[in-house]
Amino acid sequence: MKAATAAKPRRETLNLRIPPTERMLIDRAAQSAGKTRTDFILEAARRAAEDTLLDRALTTVSPQAYAAFLARLDTAAQPNERLRRTMRARQPWAKG
């Protein structure tokens, strides 16, 4: 008997017309990232699509919740031990 294999998801074709200089730029970037042109473009397009949709997301809250949110933003931060420890830590970019 043959072992069942997982079916690959169906893929659609997307045709693009781009200037040769842009294609060369994309090819160089894809190669430096160790990806195929298709994978590189798909990842970049997906990320841009998600960012675009997230930028247009709207969250609604009650007037009371919004007022509480604004009050917290207006309240000065109070130092605590965790913040003090973080501020004393060596910066990774600092020499020495």
Coordinates of C-alpha atoms in Angstrom, one line a residue:
M1 CA 0.0 0.0 0.0
K2 CA 1.1 3.5 -0.7
A3 CA 1.5 5.9 2.2
A4 CA -0.9 8.9 2.1
T5 CA 0.8 12.1 1.2
A6 CA -0.3 15.5 2.3
A7 CA -1.9 17.4 -0.6
K8 CA 0.0 20.6 -1.4
P9 CA -2.1 23.7 -1.3
R10 CA -3.1 25.0 -4.8
R11 CA -1.2 28.0 -6.0
E12 CA -2.3 30.7 -8.2
T13 CA -0.3 32.6 -10.8
L14 CA 0.4 36.3 -10.5
N15 CA 2.0 38.0 -13.5
L16 CA 3.9 41.2 -13.1
R17 CA 5.4 43.6 -15.6
I18 CA 8.4 45.4 -14.1
P19 CA 11.3 47.2 -15.5
P20 CA 14.5 45.2 -15.8
T21 CA 16.4 47.3 -13.3
E22 CA 13.7 46.6 -10.6
R23 CA 13.8 42.9 -11.4
M24 CA 17.5 42.8 -11.0
L25 CA 17.2 44.6 -7.7
I26 CA 14.6 42.1 -6.5
D27 CA 16.8 39.2 -7.7
R28 CA 19.8 40.5 -5.9
A29 CA 17.9 41.0 -2.7
A30 CA 16.2 37.6 -2.9
Q31 CA 19.6 36.0 -3.5
S32 CA 21.2 37.8 -0.6
A33 CA 18.3 36.6 1.6
G34 CA 18.7 33.0 0.3
K35 CA 15.2 33.0 -1.2
T36 CA 13.7 32.5 -4.6
R37 CA 12.3 35.5 -6.4
T38 CA 8.8 34.2 -5.9
D39 CA 9.3 33.6 -2.1
F40 CA 10.9 37.0 -1.7
I41 CA 8.2 38.9 -3.5
L42 CA 5.4 36.9 -1.9
E43 CA 6.8 37.6 1.6
A44 CA 7.2 41.3 0.9
A45 CA 3.7 41.6 -0.6
R46 CA 2.2 39.7 2.3
R47 CA 3.9 41.9 4.9
A48 CA 2.8 45.1 3.0
A49 CA -0.8 43.8 2.8
E50 CA -0.9 43.0 6.5
D51 CA 0.6 46.3 7.4
T52 CA -1.9 48.1 5.2
L53 CA -4.9 46.3 6.7
L54 CA -3.6 46.7 10.3
D55 CA -3.2 50.5 9.7
R56 CA -6.8 50.6 8.9
A57 CA -8.0 48.6 11.8
L58 CA -10.4 50.4 14.1
T59 CA -10.8 49.6 17.8
T60 CA -13.8 50.9 19.5
V61 CA -14.2 51.2 23.3
S62 CA -16.6 52.8 25.7
P63 CA -16.1 56.5 26.6
Q64 CA -15.1 55.3 30.1
A65 CA -12.4 53.0 28.8
Y66 CA -11.1 55.7 26.5
A67 CA -11.0 58.2 29.4
A68 CA -9.1 55.6 31.6
F69 CA -6.6 55.0 28.7
L70 CA -6.0 58.8 28.3
A71 CA -5.5 59.1 32.1
R72 CA -2.9 56.4 32.1
L73 CA -1.1 58.1 29.2
D74 CA -1.0 61.3 31.1
T75 CA 0.3 59.7 34.3
A76 CA 4.0 60.1 34.8
A77 CA 5.9 56.8 34.8
Q78 CA 7.0 55.7 38.3
P79 CA 10.4 54.1 38.5
N80 CA 10.5 50.6 39.8
E81 CA 13.2 48.0 40.3
R82 CA 12.8 46.4 36.9
L83 CA 13.2 49.8 35.2
R84 CA 16.2 50.7 37.4
R85 CA 17.9 47.3 36.6
T86 CA 17.2 48.0 32.9
M87 CA 18.7 51.4 33.0
R88 CA 21.9 50.1 34.8
A89 CA 22.4 47.3 32.3
R90 CA 25.2 47.5 29.8
Q91 CA 24.0 48.7 26.4
P92 CA 24.7 46.0 23.7
W93 CA 26.0 48.6 21.3
A94 CA 28.4 50.2 23.8
K95 CA 32.1 49.3 23.7
G96 CA 33.9 47.8 26.6

